[in-house]
Structure formats: structure tokens, C-alpha cells
Short mmCIF file of C-alpha atoms in Angstrom, two decimals:
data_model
loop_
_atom_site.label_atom_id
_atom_site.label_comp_id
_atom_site.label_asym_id
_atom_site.label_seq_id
_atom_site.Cartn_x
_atom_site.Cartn_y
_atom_site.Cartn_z
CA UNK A 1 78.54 103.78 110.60
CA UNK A 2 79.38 107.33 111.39
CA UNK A 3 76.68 109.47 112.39
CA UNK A 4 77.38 113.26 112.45
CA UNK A 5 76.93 114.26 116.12
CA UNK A 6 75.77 118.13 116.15
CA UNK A 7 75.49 118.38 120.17
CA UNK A 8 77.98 120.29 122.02
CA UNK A 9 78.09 118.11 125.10
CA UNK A 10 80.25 115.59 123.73
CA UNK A 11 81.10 111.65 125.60
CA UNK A 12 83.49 109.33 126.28
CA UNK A 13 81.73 107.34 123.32
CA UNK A 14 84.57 109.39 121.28
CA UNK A 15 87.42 107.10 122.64
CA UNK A 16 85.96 104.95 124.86
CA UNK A 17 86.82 101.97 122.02
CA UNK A 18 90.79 103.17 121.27
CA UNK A 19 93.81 100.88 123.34
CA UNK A 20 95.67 103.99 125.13
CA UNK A 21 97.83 100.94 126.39
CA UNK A 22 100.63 102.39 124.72
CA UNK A 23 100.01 106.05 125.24
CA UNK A 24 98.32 108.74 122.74
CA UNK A 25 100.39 111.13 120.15
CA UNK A 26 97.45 114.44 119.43
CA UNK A 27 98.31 116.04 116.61
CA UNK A 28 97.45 119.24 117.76
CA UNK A 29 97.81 122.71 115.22
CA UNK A 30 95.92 125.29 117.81
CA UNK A 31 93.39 125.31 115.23
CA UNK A 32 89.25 124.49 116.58
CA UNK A 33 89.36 120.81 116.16
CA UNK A 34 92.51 120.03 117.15
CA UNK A 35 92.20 121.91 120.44
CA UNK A 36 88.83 120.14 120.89
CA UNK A 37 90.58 116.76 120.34
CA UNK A 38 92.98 117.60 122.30
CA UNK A 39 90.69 118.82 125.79
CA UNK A 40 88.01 116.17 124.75
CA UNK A 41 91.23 113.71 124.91
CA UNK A 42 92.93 115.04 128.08
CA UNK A 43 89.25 114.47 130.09
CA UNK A 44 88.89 110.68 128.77
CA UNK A 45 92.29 109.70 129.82
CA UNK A 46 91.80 111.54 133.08
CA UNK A 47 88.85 109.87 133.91
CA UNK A 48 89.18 106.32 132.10
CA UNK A 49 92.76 105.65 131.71
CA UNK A 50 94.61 108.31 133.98
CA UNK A 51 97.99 106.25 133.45
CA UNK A 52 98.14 106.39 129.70
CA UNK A 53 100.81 108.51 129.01
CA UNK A 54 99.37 111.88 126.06
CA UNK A 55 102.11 113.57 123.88
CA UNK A 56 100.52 116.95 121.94
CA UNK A 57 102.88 117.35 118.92
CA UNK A 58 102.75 120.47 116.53
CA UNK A 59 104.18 120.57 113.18
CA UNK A 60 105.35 123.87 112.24
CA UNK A 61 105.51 123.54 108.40
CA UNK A 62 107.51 126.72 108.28
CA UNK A 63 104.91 127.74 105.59
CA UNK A 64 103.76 131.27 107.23
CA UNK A 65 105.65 133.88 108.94
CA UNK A 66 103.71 133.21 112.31
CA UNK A 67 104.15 129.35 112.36
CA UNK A 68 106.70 129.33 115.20
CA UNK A 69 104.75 131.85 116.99
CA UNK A 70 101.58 129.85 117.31
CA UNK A 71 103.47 126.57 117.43
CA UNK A 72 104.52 128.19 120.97
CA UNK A 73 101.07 129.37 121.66
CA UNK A 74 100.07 125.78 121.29
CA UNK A 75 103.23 125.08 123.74
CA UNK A 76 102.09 127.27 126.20
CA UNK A 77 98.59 126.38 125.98
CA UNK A 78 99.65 122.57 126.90
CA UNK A 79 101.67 123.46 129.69
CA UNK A 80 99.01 125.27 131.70
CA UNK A 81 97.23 122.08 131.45
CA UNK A 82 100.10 119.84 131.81
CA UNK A 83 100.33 117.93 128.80
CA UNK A 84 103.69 117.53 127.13
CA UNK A 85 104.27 118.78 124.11
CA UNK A 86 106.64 118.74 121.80
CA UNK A 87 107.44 121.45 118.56
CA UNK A 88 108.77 119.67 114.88
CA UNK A 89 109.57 121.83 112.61
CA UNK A 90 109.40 120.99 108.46
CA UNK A 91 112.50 121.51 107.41
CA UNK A 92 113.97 121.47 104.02
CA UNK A 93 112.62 123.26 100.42
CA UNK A 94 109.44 123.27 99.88
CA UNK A 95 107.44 122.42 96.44
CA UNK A 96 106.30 124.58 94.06
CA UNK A 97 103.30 122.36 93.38
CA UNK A 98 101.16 119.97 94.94
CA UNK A 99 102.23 122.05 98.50
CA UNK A 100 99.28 120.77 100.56
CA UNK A 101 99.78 117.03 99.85
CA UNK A 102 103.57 117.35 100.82
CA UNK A 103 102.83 119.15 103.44
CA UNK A 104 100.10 116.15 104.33
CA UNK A 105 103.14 113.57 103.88
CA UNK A 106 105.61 115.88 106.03
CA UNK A 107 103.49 115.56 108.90
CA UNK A 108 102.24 112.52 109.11
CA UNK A 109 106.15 111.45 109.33
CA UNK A 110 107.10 114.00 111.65
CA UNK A 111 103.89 112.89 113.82
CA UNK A 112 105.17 109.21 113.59
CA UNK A 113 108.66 110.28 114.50
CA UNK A 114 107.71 111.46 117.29
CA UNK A 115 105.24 108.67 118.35
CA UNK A 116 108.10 106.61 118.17
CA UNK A 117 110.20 108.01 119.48
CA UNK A 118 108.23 107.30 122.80
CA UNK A 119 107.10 103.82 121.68
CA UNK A 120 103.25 105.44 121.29
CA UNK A 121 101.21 103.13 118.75
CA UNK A 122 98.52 105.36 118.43
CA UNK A 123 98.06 109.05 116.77
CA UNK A 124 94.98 111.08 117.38
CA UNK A 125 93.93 113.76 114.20
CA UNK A 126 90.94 116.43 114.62
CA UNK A 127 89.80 115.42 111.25
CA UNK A 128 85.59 116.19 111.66
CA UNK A 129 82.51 115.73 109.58
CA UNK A 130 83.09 118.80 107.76
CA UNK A 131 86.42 117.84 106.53
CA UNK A 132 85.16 114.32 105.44
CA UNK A 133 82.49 115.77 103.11
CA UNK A 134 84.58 118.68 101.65
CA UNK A 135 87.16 115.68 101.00
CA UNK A 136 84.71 113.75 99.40
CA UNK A 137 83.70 116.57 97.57
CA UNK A 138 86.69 116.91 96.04
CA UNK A 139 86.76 113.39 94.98
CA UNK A 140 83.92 113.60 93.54
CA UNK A 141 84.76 116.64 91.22
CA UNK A 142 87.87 114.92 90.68
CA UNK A 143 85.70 111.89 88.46
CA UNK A 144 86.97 109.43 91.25
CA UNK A 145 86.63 105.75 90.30
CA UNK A 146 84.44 105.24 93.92
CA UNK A 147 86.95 103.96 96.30
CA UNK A 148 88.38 107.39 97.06
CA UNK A 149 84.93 108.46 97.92
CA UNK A 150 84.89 106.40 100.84
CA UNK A 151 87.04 109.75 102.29
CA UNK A 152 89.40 109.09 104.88
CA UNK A 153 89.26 106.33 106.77
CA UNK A 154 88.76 106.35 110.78
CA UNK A 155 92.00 104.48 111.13
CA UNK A 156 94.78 104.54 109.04
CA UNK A 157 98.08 102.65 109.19
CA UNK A 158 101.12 104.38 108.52
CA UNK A 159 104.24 102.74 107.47
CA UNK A 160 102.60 99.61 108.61
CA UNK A 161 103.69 100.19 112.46
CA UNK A 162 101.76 103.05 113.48
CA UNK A 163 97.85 103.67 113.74
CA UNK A 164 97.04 107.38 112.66
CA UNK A 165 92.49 107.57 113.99
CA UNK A 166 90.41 110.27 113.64
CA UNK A 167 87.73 109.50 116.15
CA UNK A 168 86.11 113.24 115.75
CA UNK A 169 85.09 111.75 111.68
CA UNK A 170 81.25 112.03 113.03
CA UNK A 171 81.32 114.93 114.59
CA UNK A 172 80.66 118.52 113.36
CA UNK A 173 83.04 121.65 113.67
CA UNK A 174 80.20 123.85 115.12
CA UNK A 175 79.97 121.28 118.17
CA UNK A 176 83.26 121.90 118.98
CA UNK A 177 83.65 125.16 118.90
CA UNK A 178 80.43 125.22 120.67
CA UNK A 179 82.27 123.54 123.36
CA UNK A 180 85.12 125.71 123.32
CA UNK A 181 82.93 128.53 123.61
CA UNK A 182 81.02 126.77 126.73
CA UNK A 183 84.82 126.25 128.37
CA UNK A 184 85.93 129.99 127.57
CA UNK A 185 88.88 128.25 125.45
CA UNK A 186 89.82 130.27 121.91
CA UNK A 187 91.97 128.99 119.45
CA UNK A 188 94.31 129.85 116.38
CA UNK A 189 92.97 130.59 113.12
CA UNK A 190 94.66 129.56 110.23
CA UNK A 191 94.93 132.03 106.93
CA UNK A 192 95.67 129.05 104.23
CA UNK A 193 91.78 127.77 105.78
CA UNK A 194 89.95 130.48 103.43
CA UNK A 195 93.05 131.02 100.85
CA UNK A 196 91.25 130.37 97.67
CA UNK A 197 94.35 129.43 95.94
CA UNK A 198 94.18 125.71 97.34
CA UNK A 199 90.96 123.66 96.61
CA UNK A 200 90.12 122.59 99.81
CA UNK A 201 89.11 126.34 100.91
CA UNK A 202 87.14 126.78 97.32
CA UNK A 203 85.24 123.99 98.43
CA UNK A 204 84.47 125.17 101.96
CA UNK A 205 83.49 128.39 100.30
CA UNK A 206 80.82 127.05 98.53
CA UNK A 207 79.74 124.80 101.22
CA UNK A 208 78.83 128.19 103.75
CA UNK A 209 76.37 129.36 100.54
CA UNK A 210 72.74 128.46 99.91
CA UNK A 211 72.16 124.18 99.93
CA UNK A 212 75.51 123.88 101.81
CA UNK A 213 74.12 121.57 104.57
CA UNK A 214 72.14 119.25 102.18
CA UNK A 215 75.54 119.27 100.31
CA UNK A 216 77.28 117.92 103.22
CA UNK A 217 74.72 115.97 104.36
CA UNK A 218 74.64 114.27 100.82
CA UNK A 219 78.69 114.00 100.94
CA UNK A 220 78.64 112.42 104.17
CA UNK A 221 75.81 109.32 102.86
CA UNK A 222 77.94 108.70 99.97
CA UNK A 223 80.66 108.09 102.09
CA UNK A 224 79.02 105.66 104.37
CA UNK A 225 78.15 103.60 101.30
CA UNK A 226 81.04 104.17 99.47
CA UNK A 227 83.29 102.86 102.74
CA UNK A 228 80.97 99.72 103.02
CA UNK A 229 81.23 99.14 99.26
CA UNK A 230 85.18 98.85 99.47
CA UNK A 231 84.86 97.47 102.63
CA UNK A 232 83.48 94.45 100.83
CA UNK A 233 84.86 94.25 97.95
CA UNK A 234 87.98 93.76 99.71
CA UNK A 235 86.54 91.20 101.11
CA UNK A 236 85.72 89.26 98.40
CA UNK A 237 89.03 89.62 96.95
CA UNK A 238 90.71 89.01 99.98
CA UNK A 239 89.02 85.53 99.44
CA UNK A 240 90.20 85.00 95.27
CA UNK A 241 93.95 85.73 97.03
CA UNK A 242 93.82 83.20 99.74
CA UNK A 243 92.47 80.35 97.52
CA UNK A 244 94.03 80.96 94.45
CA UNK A 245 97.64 82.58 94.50
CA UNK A 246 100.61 81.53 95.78
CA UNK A 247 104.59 82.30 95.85
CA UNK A 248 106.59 80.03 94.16
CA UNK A 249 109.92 81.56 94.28
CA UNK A 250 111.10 84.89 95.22
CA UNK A 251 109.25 88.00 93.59
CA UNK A 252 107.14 85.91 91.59
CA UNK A 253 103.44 85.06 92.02
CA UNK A 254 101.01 82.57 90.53
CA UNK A 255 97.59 82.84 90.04
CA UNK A 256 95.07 79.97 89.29
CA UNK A 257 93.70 79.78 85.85
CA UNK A 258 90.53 79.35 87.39
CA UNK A 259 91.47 82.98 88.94
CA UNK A 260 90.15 84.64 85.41
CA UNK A 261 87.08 83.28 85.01
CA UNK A 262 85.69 84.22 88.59
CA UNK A 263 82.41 84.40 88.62
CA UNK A 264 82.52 87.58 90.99
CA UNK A 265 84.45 89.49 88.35
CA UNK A 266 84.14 92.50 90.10
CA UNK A 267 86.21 90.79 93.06
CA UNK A 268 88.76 89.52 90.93
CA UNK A 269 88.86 92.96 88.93
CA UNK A 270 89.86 94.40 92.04
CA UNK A 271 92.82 91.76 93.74
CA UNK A 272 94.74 91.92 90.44
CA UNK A 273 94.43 95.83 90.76
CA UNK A 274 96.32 95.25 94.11
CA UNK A 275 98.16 92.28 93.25
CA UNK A 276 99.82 94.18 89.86
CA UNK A 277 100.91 97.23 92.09
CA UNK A 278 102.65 95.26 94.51
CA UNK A 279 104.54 93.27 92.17
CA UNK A 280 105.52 96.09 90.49
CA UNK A 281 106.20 98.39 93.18
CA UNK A 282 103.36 101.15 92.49
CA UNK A 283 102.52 103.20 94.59
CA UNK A 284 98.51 103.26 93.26
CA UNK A 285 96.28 100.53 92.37
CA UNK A 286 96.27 99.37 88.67
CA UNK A 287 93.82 101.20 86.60
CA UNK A 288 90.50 99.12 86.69
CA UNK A 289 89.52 99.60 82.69
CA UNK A 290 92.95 98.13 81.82
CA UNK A 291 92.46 95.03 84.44
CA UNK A 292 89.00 94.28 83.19
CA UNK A 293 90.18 94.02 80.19
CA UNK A 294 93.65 92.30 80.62
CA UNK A 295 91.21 89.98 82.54
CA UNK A 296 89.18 89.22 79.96
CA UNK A 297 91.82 89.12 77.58
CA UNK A 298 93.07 85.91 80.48
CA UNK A 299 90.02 83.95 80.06
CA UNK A 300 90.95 83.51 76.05
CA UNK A 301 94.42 81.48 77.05
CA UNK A 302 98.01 82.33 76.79
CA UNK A 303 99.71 86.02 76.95
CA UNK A 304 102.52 88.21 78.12
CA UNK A 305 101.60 91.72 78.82
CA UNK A 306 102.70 94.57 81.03
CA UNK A 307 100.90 96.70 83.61
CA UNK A 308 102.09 98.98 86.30
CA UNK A 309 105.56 97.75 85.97
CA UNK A 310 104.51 93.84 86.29
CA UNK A 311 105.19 91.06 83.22
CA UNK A 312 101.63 89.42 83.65
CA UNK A 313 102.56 85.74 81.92
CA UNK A 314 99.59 83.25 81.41
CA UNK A 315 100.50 79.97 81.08
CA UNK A 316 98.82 76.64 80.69
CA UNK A 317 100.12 76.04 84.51
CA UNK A 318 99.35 79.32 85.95
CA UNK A 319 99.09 83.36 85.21
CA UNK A 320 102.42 84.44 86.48
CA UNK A 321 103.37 87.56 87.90
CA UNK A 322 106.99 89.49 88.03
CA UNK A 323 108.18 93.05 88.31
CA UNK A 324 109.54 93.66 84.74
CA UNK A 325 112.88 94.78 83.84
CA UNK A 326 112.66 98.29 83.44
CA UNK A 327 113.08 101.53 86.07
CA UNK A 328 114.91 99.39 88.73
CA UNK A 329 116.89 101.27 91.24
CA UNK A 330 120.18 102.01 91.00
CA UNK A 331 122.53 100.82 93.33
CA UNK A 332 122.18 102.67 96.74
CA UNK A 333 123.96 102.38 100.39
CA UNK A 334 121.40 100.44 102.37
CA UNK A 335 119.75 102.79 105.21
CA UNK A 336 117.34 101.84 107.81
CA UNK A 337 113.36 102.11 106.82
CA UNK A 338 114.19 102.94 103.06
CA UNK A 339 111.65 101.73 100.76
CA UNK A 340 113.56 99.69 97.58
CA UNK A 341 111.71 100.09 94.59
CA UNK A 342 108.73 100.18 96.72
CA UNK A 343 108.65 96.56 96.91
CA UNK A 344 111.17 96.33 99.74
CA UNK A 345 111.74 98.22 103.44
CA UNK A 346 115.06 98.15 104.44
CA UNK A 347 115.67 96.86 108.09
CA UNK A 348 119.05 97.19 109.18
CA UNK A 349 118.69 97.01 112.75
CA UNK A 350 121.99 94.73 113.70
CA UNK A 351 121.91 92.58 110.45
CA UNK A 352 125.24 95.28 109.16
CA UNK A 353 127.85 96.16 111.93
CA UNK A 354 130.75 98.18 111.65
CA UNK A 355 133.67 95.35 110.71
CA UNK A 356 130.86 95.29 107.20
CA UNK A 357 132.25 98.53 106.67
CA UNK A 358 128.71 99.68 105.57
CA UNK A 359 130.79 102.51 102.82
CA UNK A 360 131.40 99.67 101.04
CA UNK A 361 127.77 98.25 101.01
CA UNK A 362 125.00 99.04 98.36
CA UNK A 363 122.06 97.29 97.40
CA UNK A 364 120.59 96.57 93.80
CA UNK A 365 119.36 94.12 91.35
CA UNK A 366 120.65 90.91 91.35
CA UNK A 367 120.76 90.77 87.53
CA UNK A 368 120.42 88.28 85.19
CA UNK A 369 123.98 86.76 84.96
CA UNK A 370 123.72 86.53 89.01
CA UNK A 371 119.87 84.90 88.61
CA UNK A 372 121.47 82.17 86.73
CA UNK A 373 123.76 80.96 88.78
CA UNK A 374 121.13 80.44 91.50
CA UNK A 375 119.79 76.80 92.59
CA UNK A 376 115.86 77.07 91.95
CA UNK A 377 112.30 75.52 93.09
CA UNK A 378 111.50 72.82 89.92
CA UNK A 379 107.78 73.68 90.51
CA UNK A 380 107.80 76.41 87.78
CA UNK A 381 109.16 76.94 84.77
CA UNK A 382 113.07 78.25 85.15
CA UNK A 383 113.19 81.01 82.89
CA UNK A 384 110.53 82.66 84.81
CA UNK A 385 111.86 81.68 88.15
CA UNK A 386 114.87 83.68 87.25
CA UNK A 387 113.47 86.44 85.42
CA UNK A 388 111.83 87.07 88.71
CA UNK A 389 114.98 86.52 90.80
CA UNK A 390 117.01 88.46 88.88
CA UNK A 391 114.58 91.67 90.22
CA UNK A 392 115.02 91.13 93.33
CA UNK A 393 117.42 93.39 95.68
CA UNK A 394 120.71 91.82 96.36
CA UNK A 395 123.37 93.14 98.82
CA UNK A 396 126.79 93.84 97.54
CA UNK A 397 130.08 94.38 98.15
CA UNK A 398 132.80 95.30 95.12
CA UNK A 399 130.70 93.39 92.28
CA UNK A 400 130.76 90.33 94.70
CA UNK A 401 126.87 89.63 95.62
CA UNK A 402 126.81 88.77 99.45
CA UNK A 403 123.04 87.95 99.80
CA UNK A 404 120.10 87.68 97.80
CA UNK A 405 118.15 90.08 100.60
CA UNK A 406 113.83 89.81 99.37
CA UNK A 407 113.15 86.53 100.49
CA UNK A 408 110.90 87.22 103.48
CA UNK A 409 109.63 88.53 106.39
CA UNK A 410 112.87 87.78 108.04
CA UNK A 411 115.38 88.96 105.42
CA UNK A 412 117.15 92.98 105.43
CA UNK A 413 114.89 93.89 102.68
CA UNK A 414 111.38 92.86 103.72
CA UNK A 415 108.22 92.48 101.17
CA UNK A 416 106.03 95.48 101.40
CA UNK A 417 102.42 95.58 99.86
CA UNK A 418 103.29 98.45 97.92
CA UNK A 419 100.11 100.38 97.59
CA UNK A 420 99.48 100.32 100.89
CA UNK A 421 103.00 100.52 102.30
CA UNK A 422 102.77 104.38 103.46
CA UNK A 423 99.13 104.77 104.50
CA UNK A 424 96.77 101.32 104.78
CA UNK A 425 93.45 102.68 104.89
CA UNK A 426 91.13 100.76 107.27
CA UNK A 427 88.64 99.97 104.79
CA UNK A 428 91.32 97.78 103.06
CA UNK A 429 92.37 95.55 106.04
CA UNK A 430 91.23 92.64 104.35
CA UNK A 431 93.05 92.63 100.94
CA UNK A 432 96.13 94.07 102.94
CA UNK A 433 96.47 91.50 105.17
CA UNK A 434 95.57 88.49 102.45
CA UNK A 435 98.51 89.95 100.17
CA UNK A 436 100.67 90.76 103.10
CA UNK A 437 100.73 86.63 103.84
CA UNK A 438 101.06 85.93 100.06
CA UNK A 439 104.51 88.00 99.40
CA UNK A 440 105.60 87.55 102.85
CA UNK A 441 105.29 91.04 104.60
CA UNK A 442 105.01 90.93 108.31
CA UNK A 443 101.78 90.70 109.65
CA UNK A 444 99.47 93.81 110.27
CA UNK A 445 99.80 95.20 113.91
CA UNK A 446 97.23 94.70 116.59
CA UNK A 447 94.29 97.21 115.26
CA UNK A 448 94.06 100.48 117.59
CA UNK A 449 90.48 99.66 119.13
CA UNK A 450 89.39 97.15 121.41
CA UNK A 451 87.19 94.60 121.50
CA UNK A 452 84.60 96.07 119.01
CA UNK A 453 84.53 99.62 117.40
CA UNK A 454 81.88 101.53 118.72
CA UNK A 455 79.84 101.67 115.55
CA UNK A 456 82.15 103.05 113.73
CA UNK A 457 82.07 100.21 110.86
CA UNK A 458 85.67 99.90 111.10
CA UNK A 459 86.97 96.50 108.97
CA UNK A 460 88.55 94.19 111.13
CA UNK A 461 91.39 92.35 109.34
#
């Protein structure tokens, strides 16, 4: 588990467990941790893995009148050292609300871009101790249901290709800048850090006044337990989806009747969470009151209810589940990495060439009147077989349907587990990977550490 480290004279223990095989993107802002990350970086790879190639990438959100300024001091600062570096600007308007968490999503994209863009697997963040318990502190404020006050995770998966890790998560800002004091090295401070307007600052506010270090201290417990709470949980569910769901047909899934009357409830309370946001393309996990009782409501016998956009149909043969007709997509040109409905990536790659005349291409429901006429598995019931077909994305051409595209793995429009399709947490590896199999994602990639993970209680899936 993580243990806040409050020395200046900081190891090789911080990396010493990552695969630099592929090369390193640092997200690097000029900012104290990020320049720490960044030096602390450069010295491992120079000593431990001098081949491994390091890109420093800085966003410039284009938020502040001196963003391009320091984005260049940052520039500057690499190339007396020589590390490349590269500058990505935000570009585009900018939202009146909820500005930090678009912001958030803007650069972890731009920081995959650019990852790869030079085939790197792996992004480095300066994300320390003090920013895990002001997040959790925020959670906790916000009446979170006790997953989200896990905080962020060491690893995180983003768009299921590339690993974002914070390896500086048990380490304290005062250490590093303690070390960047001991090496002469300054760095950039940041205005929006101490702008009360945005909660994160409130919270550090408070956290600098009388009790602040028992706060954090406090913060940073519950997060330990609150990762290895989730940790198993997912788990256990993990284990309720491998032994008792299956695919019987395309976007339809089947659970077990025994499935509701798990004796680990709280398990099974949480894999139909997952399981009802994937079918119906949410983003977030179903909300837990309405599962607990939809699943006791499943123990009774037959019903047909809705929940985050999924037909939940129990049956004497199984407890069926299908995205329901309602808020589909309309029909859109197919592009390359587009999510469709959530529940599909597009992958064009060379499936469409130019004789397809790709104008002329959309994707969208298949539809009921195109469901029918398809030849179907006689395992379940037809009507729901085709209720669940006729969701599905379809590739067409002029009204004609070319290709029923959400079969698999394989297919343009690949299944997604759609809670987890943008960011995959490492604490839910497990449930991830279980439901990945079931719907026929693509498997997880390799995990960014080696052979073990250095204590940091990382879940292996």
C-alpha cells in the first residue's frame, strides 16, 4: 500500500517496477511535481534503462494569458537537459462550467496523442500525496458512495491502449520541492493553484490551517482501505460474471437465475452495477440503491424493468439483458476511434477503402424490420434475440444494410465496457477484464509494471 514518503532524498524504488520497454511520455506543466517527476525520471532511465527513449509533453490549455510563455519555459528547461519535448496546445471553446474536468479530459487525450504518436505505452503524471487526499477530500464532501474514495488510482488505463501511472501517489509535495531546492532547480507557479473559485484550491486552503496534517493523514488511510475494499469487491464479482453470464447473441446477455440469490449480495450488487452500464452504454455505474433493489425485486420471479438504458428481462430461463430502444444514435459517417453509443469503438483501420466511397457510408441501428430478417441462435427466445439485434450498429449504404458491425472483437465496431472505456482505474482490473471476455472487447493490455508492483497494492487483472 502507499506509504507517504516525507524524505527528500528520493530512490529508484519510484520506478524501479514500471516497463520503460516502450519508452516514457512525462506529463510535465513546469509546476513542483511535475518538474520533480520529470528530473527524478530522467536519473532512473539514465542509470537503469539509459536506452528507453523519455518524451516531456506540456499541454498549454490556453486558459491564462502566460500559458504559451511557460509552456516554452518548460521547452527550454528540457533542452538544457536534453530531453525532448514537445508543446500541445488545447484548442477549441472552452466551457462555461465544469472547466477543470474538461480541461482533465483535454489532456489526458492530448497526452495520449502524443504517446502514440511515438508508439510510447506508458504516461508518467506528478500526481503526489497531497493531491490524493485533497481528492479524496472532495469525495468525501461530495457524499461519495465509497468507491470514489479510493482517489485515483496508481495506474490508469486510458482508452484501453494506453497506461496513464502516477508513481509520485506516496510521496509528499514538500519532498520534492525539498529536492528541487537541494538541486538549485525553481519551477512555475500556477495562479488557478490558490484561485478559490475552483474547489480543489478551497480545499488546499483549508488543508495549510490548524489539523491540516491529521486531515491528510486521515484522507490518505481512508484511501488505502477504500482502494482494497473495491479492489475486492471486484473481485468477487469478477467471479458471479465468469460463472454465471454469458452472450447468447449479439448485444444481449444472460444471467443465471441463481445470479439473484447470491449469497455475497454485496458482490452481485456490484457486477450488475457494471454489467447494466455496459449494456446500456453509460458512462457511470448503475446507481447501487436501485440495483439492490431491482435485485431483490429478481429473487421474487419474472419482470421487465429498465435501468441505465438496459431492458433487464427475467425469465424462467435466464435474467436477460439488452440496451433498450430509446436515445440511440443517429446515423453518423463512421470515423476511426469514435465511441458508438458508448457501447462500440469504431476501428476503421483498412476494413473501408476508397472504391467504399466512405461519403456514402454511415453507421446506425439496425432496426427492427432489419432484426427480423436475420437468421438467429435457437438457444433463446427470438423476440429477445432480435430486440437485442435490432440495437446493434449496422453499416450502411443508401438504406441498403451492408454489415451488421457489433459482433466482436474482430468486427469495425468493437464491444467496449462502457464505464470503463475512457479511464479503467486499476483497482477495477478484475471486473474489467471478466466483462471485457463476456461482451467480447479485446483483451486488457500488458499492465505497465513488471513482475510485481513494488508495494504499491496495484490489482493485477
Amino acid at each position: 500500500m502507499l506509504t507517504p514518503d516525507t524524505k527528500a532524498d528520493l530512490s529508484d524504488r519510484l520506478f524501479s517496477d514500471l516497463d520503460f520497454s516502450s519508452g516514457a511520455v512525462a506529463a510535465v506543466s513546469g509546476g513542483s511535481d511535475s518538474t520533480a517527476l520529470l528530473l527524478l525520471l530522467k536519473d532512473h532511465l539514465d542509470r537503469a534503462a539509459s536506452g528507453a527513449r523519455l518524451l516531456a509533453v506540456t499541454i498549454d490549455h490556453g486558459l491564462r494569458p502566460d500559458s504559451s510563455v511557460e509552456a516554452r519555459q518548460v521547452a527550454d528547461f528540457c533542452a538544457e537537459r536534453g530531453i525532448a519535448h514537445r508543446i500541445l496546445a488545447w484548442r477549441g471553446d472552452k466551457p462555461a462550467s465544469g472547466l477543470p474536468a474538461a480541461a482533465r479530459e483535454a489532456r489526458y487525450g492530448l497526452l495520449a496523442q502524443a504517446a502514440d504518436a511515438e508508439g510510447i505505452k506508458l504516461i508518467l503524471t506528478g500526481h503526489t500525496a497531497d493531491d490524493q487526499a485533497e481528492t479524496v477530500l472532495m469525495r468525501q464532501a461530495r457524499d461519495d458512495d465509497g468507491r470514489g474514495l479510493a482517489g485515483m488510482a496508481p495506474a490508469t488505463l486510458h482508452d484501453w491502449r494506453t497506461w496513464i501511472v502516477r508513481p509520485l501517489l506516496g510521496t509528499r509535495r514538500a519532498a520534492l520541492r525539498d529536492m528541487l531546492r537541494a538541486r538549485n532547480v525553481g519551477w512555475i507557479e500556477d495562479p488557478t493553484n490558490i484561485d478559490i473559485r475552483f474547489e480543489r484550491p478551497r480545499v488546499r486552503a483549508k488543508l495549510v490551517q490548524g489539523e491540516g496534517e491529521r486531515r491528510i493523514a486521515e484522507a490518505l488511510a481512508r484511501s488505502r482501505q477504500a482502494a482494497f475494499a473495491r479492489q475486492d469487491i471486484g473481485r468477487r464479482a469478477a467471479v458471479l460474471v465468469a460463472a454465471l453470464a454469458d452472450r447468447p447473441g449479439p448485444g444481449l446477455i444472460r444471467l443465471d437465475r441463481d445470479f439473484a440469490g447470491q449469497e455475497d449480495g454485496e458482490a452481485a450488487i456490484y457486477a450488475l452495477r457494471i454489467l447494466l452500464a455496459t449494456v446500456g452504454g453509460v458512462s457511470f455505474l448503475a446507481d447501487e440503491a436501485r440495483c439492490a433493489a431491482l435485485l431483490s425485486r429478481l429473487r421474487l420471479g419474472s419482470l421487465c424493468a429498465t435501468l441505465s438504458r438496459t431492458v433487464v428481462d427475467a425469465r424462467r430461463t435466464g435474467i436477460f439483458l439488452r440496451r433498450e430502444n430509446r436515445n440511440l444514435p443517429a446515423a453518423l459517417p463512421p470515423s476511426d476511434n469514435q465511441l458508438w453509443d458508448n457501447r462500440r469503438r469504431i476501428t476503421l483501420k483498412e476494413r473501408i477503402t476508397l472504391k467504399d466511397r466512405p461519403g456514402d457510408l454511415v453507421i446506425a441501428p439496425l432496426g427492427f424490420a432489419a432484426a427480423r430478417q436475420a437468421s438467429l441462435s435457437e438457444d433463446v427466445p427470438q423476440s429477445l434475440s432480435r430486440a437485442a439485434l435490432a440495437m446493434e450498429p449496422a453499416l450502411w449504404r443508401g438504406g441498403v444494410c451492408l454489415d451488421v458491425t457489433g459482433g466482436d472483437a474482430g468486427s469495425l465496431a468493437v464491444p467496449v465496457v462502457a464505464p470503463f472505456a475512457r479511464f479503467l482505474p486499476s483497482f477495477d482490473l478484475k471486473p474489467a477484464a471478466a466483462i471485457a471476455a463476456l461482451v467480447g472487447a479485446p483483451p486488457l493490455p500488458a499492465p505497465p509494471f513488471l513482475g510485481h508492483d513494488g508495494g504499491r497494492g496495484w490489482a493485477k487483472a
